[in-house]
Short mmCIF file of C-alpha atoms in Angstrom, two decimals:
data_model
loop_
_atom_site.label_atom_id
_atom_site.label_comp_id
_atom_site.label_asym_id
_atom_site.label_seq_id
_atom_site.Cartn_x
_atom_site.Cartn_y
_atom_site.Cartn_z
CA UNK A 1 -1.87 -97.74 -168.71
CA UNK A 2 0.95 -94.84 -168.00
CA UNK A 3 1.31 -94.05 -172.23
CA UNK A 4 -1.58 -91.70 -171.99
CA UNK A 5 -0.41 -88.20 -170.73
CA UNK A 6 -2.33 -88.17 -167.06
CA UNK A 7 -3.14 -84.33 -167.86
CA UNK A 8 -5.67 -84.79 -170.24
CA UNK A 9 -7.60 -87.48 -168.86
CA UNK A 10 -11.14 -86.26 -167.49
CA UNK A 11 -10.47 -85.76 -163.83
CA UNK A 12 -13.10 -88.36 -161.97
CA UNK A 13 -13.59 -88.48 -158.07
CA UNK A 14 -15.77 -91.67 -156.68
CA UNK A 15 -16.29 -91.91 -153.28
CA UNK A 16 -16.29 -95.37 -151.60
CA UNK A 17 -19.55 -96.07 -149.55
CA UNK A 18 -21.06 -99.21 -147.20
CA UNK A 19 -21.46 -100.71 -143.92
CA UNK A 20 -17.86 -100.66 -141.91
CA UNK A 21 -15.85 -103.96 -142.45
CA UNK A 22 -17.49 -104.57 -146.16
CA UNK A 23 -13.87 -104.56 -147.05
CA UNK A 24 -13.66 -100.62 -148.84
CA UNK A 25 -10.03 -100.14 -147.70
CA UNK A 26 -8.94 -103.47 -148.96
CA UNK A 27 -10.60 -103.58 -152.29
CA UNK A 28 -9.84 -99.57 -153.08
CA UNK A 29 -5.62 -100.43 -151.83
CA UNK A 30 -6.01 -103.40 -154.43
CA UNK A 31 -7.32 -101.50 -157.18
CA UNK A 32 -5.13 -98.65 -156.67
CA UNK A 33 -1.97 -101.24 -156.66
CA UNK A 34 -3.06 -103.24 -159.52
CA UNK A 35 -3.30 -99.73 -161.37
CA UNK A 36 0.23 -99.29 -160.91
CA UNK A 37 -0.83 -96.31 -157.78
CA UNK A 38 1.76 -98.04 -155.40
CA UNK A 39 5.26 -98.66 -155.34
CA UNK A 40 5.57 -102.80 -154.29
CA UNK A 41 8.10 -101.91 -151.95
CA UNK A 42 5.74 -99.62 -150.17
CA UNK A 43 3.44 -102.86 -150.05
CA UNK A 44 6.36 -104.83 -148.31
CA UNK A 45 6.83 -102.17 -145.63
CA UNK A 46 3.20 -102.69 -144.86
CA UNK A 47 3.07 -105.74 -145.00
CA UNK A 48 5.60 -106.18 -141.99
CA UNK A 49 4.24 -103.80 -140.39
CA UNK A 50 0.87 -105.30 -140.54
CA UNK A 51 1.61 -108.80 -139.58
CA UNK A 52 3.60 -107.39 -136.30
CA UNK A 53 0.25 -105.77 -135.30
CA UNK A 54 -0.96 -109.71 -135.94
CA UNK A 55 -3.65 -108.00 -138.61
CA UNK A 56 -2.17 -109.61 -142.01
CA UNK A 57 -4.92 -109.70 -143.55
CA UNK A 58 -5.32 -105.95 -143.48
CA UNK A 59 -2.44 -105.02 -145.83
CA UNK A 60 -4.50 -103.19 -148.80
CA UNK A 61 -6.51 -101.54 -146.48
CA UNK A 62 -3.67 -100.25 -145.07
CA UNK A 63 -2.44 -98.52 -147.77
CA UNK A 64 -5.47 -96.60 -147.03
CA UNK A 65 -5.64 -96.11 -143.52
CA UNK A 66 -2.43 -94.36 -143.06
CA UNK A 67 -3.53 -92.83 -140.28
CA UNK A 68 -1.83 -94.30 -136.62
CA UNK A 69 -4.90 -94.56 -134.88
CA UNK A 70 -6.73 -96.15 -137.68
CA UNK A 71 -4.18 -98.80 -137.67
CA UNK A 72 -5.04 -99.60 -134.13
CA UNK A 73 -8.58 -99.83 -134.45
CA UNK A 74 -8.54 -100.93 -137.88
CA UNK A 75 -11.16 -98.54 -139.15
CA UNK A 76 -11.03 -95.88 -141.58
CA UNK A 77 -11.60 -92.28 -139.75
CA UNK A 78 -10.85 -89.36 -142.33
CA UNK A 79 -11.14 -89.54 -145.93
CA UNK A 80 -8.27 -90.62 -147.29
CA UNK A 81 -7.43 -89.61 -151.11
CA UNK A 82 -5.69 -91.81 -153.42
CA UNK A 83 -4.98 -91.38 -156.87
CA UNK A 84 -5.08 -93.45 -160.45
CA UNK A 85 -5.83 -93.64 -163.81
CA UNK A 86 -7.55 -95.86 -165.54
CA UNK A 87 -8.14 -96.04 -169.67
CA UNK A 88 -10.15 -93.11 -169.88
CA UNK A 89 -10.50 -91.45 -166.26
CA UNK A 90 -8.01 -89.59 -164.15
CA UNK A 91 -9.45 -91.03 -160.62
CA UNK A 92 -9.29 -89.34 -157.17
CA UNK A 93 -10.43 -92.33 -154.27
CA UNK A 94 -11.91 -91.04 -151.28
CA UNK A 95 -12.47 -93.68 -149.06
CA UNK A 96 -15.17 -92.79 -146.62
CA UNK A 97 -15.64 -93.92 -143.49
CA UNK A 98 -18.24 -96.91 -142.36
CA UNK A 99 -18.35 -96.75 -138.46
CA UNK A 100 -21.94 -94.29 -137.67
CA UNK A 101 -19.86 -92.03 -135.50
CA UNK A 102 -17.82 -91.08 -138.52
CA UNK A 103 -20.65 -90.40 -140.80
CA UNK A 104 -20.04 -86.98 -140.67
CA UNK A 105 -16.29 -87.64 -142.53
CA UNK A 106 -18.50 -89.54 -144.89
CA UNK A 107 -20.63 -86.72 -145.69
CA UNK A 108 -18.12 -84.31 -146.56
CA UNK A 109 -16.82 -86.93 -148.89
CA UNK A 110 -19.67 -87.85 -150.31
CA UNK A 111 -20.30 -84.30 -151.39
CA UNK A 112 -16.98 -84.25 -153.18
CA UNK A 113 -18.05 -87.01 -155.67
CA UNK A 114 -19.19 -87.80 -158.88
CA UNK A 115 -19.92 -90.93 -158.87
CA UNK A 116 -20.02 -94.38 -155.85
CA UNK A 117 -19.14 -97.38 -155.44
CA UNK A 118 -21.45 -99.00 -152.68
CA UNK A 119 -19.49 -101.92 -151.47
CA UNK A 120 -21.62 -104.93 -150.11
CA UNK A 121 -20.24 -107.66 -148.63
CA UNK A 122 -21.43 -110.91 -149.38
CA UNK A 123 -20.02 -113.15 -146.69
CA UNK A 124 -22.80 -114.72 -144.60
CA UNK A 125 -24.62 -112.19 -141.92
CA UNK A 126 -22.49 -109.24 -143.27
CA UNK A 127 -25.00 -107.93 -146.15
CA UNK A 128 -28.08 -108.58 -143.59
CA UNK A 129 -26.25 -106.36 -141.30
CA UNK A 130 -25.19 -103.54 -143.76
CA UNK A 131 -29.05 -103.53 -144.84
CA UNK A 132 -30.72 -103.66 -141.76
CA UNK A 133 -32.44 -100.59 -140.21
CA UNK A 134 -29.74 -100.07 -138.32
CA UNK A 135 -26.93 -100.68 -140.75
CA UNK A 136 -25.26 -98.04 -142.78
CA UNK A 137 -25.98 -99.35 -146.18
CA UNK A 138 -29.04 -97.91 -146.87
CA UNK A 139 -28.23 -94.91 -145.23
CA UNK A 140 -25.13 -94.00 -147.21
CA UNK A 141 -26.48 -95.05 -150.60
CA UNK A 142 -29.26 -92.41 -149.36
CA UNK A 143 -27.02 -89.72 -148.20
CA UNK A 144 -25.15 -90.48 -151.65
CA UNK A 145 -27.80 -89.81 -153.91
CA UNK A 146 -29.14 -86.68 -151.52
CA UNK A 147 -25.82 -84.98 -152.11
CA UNK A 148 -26.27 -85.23 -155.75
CA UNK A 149 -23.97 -88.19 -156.23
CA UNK A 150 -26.18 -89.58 -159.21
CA UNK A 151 -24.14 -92.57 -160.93
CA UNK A 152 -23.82 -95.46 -158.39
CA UNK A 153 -21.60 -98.67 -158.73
CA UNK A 154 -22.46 -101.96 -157.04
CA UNK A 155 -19.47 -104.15 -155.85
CA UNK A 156 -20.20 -107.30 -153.97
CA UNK A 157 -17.18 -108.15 -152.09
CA UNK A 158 -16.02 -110.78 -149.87
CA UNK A 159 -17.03 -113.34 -152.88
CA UNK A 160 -14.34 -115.45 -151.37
CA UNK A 161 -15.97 -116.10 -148.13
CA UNK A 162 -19.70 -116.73 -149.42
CA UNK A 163 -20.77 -120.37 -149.02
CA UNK A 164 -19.65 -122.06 -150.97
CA UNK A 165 -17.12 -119.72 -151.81
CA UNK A 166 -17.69 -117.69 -154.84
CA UNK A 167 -21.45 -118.55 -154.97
CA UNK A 168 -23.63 -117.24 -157.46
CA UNK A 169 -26.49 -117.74 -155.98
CA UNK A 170 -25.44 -115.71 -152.75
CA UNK A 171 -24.56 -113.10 -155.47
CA UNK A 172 -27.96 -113.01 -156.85
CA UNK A 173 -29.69 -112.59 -153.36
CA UNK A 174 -27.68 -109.90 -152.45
CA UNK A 175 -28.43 -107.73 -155.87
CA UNK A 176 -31.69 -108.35 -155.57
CA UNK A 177 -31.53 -106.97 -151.55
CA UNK A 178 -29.81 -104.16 -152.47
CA UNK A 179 -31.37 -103.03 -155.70
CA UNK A 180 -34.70 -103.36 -154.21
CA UNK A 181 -34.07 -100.14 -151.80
CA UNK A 182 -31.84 -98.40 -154.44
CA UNK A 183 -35.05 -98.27 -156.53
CA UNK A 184 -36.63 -96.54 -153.32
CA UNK A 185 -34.44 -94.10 -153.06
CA UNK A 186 -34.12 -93.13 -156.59
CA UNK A 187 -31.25 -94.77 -158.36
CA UNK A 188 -32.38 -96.88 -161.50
CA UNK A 189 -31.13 -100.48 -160.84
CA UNK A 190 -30.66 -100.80 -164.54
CA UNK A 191 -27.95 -98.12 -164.51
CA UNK A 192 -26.07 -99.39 -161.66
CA UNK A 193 -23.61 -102.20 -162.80
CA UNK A 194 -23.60 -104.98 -160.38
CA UNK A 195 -19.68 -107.06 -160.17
CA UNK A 196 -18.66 -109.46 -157.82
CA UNK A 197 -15.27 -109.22 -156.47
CA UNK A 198 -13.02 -110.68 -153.56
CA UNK A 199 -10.87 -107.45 -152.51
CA UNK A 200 -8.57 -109.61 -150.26
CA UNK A 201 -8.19 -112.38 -153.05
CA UNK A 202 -8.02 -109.71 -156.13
CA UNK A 203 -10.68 -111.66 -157.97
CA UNK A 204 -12.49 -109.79 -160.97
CA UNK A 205 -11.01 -106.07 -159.27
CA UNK A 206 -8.89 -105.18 -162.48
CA UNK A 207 -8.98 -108.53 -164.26
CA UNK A 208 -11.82 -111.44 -165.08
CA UNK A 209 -11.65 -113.97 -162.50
CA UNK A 210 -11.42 -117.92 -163.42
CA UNK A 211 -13.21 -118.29 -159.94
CA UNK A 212 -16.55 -117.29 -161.08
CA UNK A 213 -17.04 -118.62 -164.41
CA UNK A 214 -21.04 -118.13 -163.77
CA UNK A 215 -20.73 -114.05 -164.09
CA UNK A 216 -21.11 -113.27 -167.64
CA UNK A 217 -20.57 -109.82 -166.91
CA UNK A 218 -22.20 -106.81 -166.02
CA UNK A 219 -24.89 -104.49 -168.54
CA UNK A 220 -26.07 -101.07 -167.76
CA UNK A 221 -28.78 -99.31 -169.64
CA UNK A 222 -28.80 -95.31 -169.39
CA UNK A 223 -30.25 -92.87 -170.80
CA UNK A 224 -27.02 -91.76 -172.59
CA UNK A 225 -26.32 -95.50 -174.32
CA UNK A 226 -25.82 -98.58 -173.12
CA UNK A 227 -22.59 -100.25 -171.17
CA UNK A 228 -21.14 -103.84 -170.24
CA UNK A 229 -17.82 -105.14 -169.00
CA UNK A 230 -16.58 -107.96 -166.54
CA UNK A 231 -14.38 -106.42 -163.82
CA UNK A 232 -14.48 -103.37 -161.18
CA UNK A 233 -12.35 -101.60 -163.32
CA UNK A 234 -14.24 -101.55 -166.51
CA UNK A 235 -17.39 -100.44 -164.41
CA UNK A 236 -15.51 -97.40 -163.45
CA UNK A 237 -14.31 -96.64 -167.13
CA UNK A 238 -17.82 -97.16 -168.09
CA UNK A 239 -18.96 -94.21 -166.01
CA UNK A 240 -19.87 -91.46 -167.99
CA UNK A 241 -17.62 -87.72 -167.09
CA UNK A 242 -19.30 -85.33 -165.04
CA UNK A 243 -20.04 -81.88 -166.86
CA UNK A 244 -18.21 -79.35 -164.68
CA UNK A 245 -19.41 -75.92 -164.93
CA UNK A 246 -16.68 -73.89 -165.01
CA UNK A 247 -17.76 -70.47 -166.66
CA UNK A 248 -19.61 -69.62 -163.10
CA UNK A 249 -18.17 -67.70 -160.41
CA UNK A 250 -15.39 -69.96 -158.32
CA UNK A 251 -16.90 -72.02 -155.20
CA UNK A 252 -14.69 -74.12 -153.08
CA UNK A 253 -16.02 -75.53 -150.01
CA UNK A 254 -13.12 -75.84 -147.65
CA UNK A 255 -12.58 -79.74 -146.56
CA UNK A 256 -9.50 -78.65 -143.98
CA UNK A 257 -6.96 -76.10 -143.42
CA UNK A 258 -3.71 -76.75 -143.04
CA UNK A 259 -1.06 -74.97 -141.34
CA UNK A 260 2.38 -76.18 -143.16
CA UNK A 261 5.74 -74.87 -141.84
CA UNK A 262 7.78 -72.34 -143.91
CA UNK A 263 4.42 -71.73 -146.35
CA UNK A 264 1.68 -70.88 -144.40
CA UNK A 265 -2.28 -71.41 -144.00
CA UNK A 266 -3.33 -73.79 -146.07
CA UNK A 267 -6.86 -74.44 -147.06
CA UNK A 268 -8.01 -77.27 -149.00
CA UNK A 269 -10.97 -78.45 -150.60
CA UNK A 270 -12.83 -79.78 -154.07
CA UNK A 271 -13.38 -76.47 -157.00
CA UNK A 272 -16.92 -76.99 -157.43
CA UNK A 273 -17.59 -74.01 -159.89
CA UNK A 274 -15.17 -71.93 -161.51
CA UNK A 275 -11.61 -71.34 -161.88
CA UNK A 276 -8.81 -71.19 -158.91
CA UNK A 277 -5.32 -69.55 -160.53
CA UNK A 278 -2.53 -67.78 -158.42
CA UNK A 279 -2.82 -64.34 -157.55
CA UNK A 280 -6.22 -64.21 -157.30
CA UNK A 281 -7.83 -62.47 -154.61
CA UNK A 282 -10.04 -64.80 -153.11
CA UNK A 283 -13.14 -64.26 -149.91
CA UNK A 284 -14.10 -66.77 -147.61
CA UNK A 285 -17.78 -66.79 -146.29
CA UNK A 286 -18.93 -66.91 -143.63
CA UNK A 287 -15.73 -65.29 -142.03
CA UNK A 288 -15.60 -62.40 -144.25
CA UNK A 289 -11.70 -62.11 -144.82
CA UNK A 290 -10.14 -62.06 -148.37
CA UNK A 291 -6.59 -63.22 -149.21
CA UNK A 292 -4.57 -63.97 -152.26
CA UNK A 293 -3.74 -67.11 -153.53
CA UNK A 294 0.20 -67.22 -153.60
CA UNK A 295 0.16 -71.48 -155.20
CA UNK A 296 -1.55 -74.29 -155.57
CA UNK A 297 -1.04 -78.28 -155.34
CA UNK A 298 -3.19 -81.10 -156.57
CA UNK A 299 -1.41 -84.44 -155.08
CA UNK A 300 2.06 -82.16 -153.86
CA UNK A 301 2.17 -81.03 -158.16
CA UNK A 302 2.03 -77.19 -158.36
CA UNK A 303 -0.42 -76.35 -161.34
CA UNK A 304 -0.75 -72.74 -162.81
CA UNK A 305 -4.62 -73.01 -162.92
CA UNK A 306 -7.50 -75.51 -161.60
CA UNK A 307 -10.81 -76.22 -162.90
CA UNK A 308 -13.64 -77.66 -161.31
CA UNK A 309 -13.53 -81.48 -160.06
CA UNK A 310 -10.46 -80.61 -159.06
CA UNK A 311 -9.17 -81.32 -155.58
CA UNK A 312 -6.38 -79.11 -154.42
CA UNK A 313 -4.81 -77.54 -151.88
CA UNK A 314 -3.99 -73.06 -152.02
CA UNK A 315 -1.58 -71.02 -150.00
CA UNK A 316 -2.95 -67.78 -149.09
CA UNK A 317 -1.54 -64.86 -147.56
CA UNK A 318 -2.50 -62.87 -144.39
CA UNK A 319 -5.15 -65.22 -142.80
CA UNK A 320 -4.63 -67.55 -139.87
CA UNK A 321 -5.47 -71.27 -139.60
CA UNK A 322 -7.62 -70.50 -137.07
CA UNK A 323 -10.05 -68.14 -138.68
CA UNK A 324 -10.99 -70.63 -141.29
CA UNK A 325 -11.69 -74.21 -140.87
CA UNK A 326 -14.16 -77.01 -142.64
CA UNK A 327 -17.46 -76.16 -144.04
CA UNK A 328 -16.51 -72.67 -145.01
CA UNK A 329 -16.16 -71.91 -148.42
CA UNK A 330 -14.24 -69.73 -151.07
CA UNK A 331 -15.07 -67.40 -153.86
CA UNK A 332 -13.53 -64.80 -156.31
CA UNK A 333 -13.87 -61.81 -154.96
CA UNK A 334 -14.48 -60.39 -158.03
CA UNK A 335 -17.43 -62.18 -159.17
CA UNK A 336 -20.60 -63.12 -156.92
CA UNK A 337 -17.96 -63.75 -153.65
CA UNK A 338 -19.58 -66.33 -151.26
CA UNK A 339 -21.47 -64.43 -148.20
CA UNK A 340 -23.16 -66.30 -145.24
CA UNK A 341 -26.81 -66.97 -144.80
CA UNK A 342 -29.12 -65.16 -142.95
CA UNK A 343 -31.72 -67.53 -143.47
CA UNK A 344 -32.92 -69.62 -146.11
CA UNK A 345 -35.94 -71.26 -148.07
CA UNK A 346 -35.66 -74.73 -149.09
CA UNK A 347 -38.20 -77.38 -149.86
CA UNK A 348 -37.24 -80.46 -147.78
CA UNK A 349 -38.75 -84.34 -147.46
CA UNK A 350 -38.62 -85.48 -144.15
CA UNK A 351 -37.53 -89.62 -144.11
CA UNK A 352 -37.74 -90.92 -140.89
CA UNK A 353 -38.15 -89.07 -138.09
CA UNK A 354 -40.32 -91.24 -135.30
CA UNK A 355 -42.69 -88.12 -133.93
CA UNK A 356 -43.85 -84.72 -135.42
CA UNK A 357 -41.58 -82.03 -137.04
CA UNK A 358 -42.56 -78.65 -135.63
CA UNK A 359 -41.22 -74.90 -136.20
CA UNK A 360 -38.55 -74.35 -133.50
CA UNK A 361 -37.21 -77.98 -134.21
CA UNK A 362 -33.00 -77.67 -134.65
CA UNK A 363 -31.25 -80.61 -136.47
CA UNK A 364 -27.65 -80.37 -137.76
CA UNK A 365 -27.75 -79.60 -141.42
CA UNK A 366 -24.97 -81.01 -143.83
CA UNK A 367 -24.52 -79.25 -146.98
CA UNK A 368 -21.19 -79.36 -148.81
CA UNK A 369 -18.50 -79.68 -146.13
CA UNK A 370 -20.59 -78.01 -143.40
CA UNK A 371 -22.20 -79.26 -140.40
CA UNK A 372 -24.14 -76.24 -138.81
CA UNK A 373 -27.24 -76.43 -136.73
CA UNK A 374 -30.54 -74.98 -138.37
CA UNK A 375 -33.54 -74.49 -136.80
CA UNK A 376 -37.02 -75.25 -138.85
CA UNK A 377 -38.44 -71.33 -138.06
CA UNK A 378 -41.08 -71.52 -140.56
CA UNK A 379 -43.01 -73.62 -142.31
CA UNK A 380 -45.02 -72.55 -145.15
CA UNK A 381 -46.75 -75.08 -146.82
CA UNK A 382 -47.03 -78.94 -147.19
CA UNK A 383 -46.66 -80.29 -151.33
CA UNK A 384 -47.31 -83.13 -152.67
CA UNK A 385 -43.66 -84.61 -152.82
CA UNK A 386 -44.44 -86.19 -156.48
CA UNK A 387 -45.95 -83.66 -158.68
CA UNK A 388 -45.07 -80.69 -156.53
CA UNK A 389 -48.48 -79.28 -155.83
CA UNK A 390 -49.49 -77.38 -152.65
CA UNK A 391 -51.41 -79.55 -149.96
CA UNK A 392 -51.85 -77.39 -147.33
CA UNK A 393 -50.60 -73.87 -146.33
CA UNK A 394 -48.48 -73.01 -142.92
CA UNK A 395 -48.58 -76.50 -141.40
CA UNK A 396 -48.84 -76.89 -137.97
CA UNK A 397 -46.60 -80.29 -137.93
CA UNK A 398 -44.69 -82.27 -140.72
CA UNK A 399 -44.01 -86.57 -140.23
CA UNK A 400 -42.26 -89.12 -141.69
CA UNK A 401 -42.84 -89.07 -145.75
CA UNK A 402 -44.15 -85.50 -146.31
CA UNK A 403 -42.10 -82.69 -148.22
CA UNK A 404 -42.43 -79.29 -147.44
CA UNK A 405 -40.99 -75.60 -148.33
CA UNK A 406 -39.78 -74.50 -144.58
CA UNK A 407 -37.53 -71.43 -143.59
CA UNK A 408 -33.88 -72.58 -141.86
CA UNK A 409 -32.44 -70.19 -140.03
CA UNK A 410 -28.28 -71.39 -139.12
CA UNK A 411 -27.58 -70.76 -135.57
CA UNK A 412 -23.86 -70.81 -136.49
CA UNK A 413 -22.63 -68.59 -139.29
CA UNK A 414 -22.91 -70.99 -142.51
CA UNK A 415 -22.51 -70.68 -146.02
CA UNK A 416 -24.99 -71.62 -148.86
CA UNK A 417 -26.30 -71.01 -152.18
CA UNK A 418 -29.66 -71.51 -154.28
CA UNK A 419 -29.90 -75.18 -155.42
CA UNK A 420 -30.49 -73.37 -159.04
CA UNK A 421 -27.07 -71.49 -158.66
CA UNK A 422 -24.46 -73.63 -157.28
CA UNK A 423 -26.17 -77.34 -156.90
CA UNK A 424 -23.44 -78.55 -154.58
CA UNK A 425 -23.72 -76.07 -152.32
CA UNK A 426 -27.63 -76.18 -152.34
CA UNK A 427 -28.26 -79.60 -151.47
CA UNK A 428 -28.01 -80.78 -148.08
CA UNK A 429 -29.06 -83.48 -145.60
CA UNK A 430 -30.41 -82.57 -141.79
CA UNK A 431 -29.34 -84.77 -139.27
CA UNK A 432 -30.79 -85.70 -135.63
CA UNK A 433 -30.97 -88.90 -133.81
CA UNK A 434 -27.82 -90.59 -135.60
CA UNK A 435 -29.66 -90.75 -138.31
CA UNK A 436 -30.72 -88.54 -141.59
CA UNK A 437 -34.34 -87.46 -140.61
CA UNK A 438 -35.05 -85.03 -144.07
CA UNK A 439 -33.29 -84.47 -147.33
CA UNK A 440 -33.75 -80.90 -148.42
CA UNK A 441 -32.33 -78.19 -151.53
CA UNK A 442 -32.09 -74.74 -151.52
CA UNK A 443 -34.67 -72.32 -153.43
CA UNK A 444 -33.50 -69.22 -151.96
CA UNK A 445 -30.72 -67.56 -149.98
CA UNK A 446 -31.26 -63.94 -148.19
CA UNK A 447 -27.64 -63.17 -147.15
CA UNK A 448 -26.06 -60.76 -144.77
CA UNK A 449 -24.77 -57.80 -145.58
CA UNK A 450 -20.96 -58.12 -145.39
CA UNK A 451 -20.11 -54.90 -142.69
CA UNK A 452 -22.21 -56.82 -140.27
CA UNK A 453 -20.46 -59.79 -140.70
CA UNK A 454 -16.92 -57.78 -140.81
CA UNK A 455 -17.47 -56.52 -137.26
CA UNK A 456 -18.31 -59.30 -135.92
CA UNK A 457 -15.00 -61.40 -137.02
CA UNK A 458 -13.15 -58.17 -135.72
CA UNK A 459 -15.11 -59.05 -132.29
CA UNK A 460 -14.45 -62.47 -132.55
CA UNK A 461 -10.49 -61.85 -132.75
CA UNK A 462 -10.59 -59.82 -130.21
CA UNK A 463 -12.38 -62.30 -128.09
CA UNK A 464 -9.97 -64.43 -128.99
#
């Protein structure tokens, strides 16, 4: 799998989605050692390590969750990136959290995709769980296709613990569960390949099982041709490479900043658009400073330029950690440089929210890495969320199921573009209650003007 020169492979990053304990750690630490990602010594260590704790069984997932407190709990808190390559694909993992109180970490991995895998487990009560109301199944295949993550992979896990074990009638029940609500939300189930794997066991992850001699392998029908294949790892060839535009202005929405002894701040964060190269002079919005970009790293190698899809880490010059941090984002200063939002239009579909939306209501808004509070101070008219046509002008309340355009003014200084512009950074999801109450993109931005926001980082320093 090594022969082909890792450089020229298209650059692919799936996120890995579903209800905590479906098994994502295990089965993603499988793949990623069967793919040659892992040294087996490495595996050995953790191994030991794992069966001291008395949690054996955990061993892939631990690969994953290097994190000490995840080890403790057993539950996958940040997104942790891993990296492979398959026959045609050059494939960052991002293993997102399950647990709700981490679905923000999930969000700001799910906007660095292009493509899923939503991993269902099939062991008995654990799918009925992950699709209840309450479960997170539903909700992250939603958030996934909200944040414009538009090819989706279905893995049933767990096959090993289904009764009787490797049942393909448990397999069938669950793809018809599950495809019945992608449909809702938008994903055609005839484009999503359905495989049946056991993570733990290995079964049908990189190579046909003898266990399941029932699954004649998946079929997908696109618009862009047809595809079929028998394991996890032939769905993910299968997936067709994202077009990355890379002749618009740079946008890089900041996932963290580091502070790393002996080199400096930092940040790092997914190119969306554009082109990052050293010695640029780059701005970040919404705090207004400008730097230069000294290096950069993708996976601790230094490269000499980075195009979009690309997940990398710069070292700038002259800024502190602390005046940057998640959710803002970066820009050429050169050419259209990123500026915060004064306010903005967007035309939104409220899900489920259980009273009446009116102007003046404040939910959290997630769009690219950024969690800022908005509040609804306008709405301007109610459309038909189908065709698009006007319903009725300046509603006085919006519900469950309607779309609307609505003003959002951030109450925090935020960062976004026009949907038409920069699609990742003009999609986002608004958040109240634990739960996603609308969907939304961007139609237009009105910005500040830049001295305004100048002074005020000055004041904020000196706050400081």
């Amino acid at each position: 799998m090594g022969e082909m020169e890792p450089a020229r492979k298209t650059h692919m990053n799936i996120v890995i989605i579903g209800h905590v304990d479906s098994g994502k750690s295990t089965t993603t630490g499988h793949l990623i050692y069967q793919c040659g990602g892992l040294e087996p010594r490495l595996l050995e260590k953790l191994e030991a390590a794992a069966s001291q704790v008395g949690k054996g069984s955990f061993k892939f997932a631990w690969v994953l969750d290097k994190l000490k407190a995840e080890r403790e709990r057993g539950i996958t808190i940040d997104i942790s990136l891993w990296k492979f390559h398959t026959r045609r694909f050059s494939v960052t993992i991002i293993d997102a959290p399950g647990h709700r109180d981490f679905i923000k970490n999930m969000l700001t991995g799910t906007s660095q995709a292009d493509a899923a895998v939503l991993m269902v487990s099939a062991a008995p009560g654990e799918f009925e769980a992950g699709v209840s109301r309450q479960g997170q199944t539903r909700e992250h295949a939603l958030l996934a296709y909200t944040l414009g993550v538009k090819q989706l992979l279905l893995c049933v896990n767990k096959m090993d613990l289904t009764e009787p074990p490797y049942s393909q009638r448990r397999f069938e029940e669950v793809v018809r569960g599950v495809s019945l609500y992608l449909r809702r939300i938008g994903y055609s189930p005839a484009a999503v390949p359905c495989v049946p794997v056991s993570g733990w066991a290995g079964e049908n992850v990189t190579l046909p099982s003898a266990k399941m001699p029932w699954f004649k392998g998946w079929k997908v029908k696109r618009k862009e041709g047809f595809g079929k294949g028998q394991t996890l790892l032939e769905a993910l060839d299968s997936l067709l490479p994202p077009v990355r535009p890379s002749n618009k202005p740079l946008r890089v929405p900041l996932q963290d900043v580091y502070k790393i002894g002996g080199i400096g701040t930092v940040p790092a964060g997914k190119i969306e658009t554009g082109i990052l190269k050293p010695g640029m002079n780059i701005s970040f919005a919404p705090a207004n400073l400008s730097a230069e970009v000294r290096t950069i790293e993708m996976h601790h190698e230094p490269l000499q330029v980075a195009f979009p899809g690309y997940n990398v880490g710069f070292n700038i010059k002259n800024i502190a950690v602390k005046n940057l941090r998640r959710g803002h984002v970066a820009g050429n200063s050169r050419s259209d440089p990123p500026a915060a939002a004064a306010h903005f239009t967007a035309q939104v579909i409220i899900l489920n929210h259980p009273g009446f939306i009116k102007a003046g209501y404040s939910p959290v808004v997630d769009c690219h890495t950024a969690h800022v509070t908005c509040q609804f101070a306008e709405l301007f008219e109610k459309i038909d969320r189908r065709s698009g046509e006007k319903l009725e002008d300046n509603p006085s309340v919006l519900k469950s199921g309607d779309s609307a355009t609505v003003r959002l003014v951030p109450k925090k200084p935020l960062c976004v573009e026009r949907f038409f512009d920069y699609p990742p950074l003009g999609r986002f999801a608004a958040r109240d209650l634990k739960q996603t109450v609308a969907v939304g993109v961007i139609k237009s931005v009105e910005k500040k003007p830049a001295g305004v926001t100048r002074k005020q980082a000055q004041k904020a320093m000196l706050i400081k």
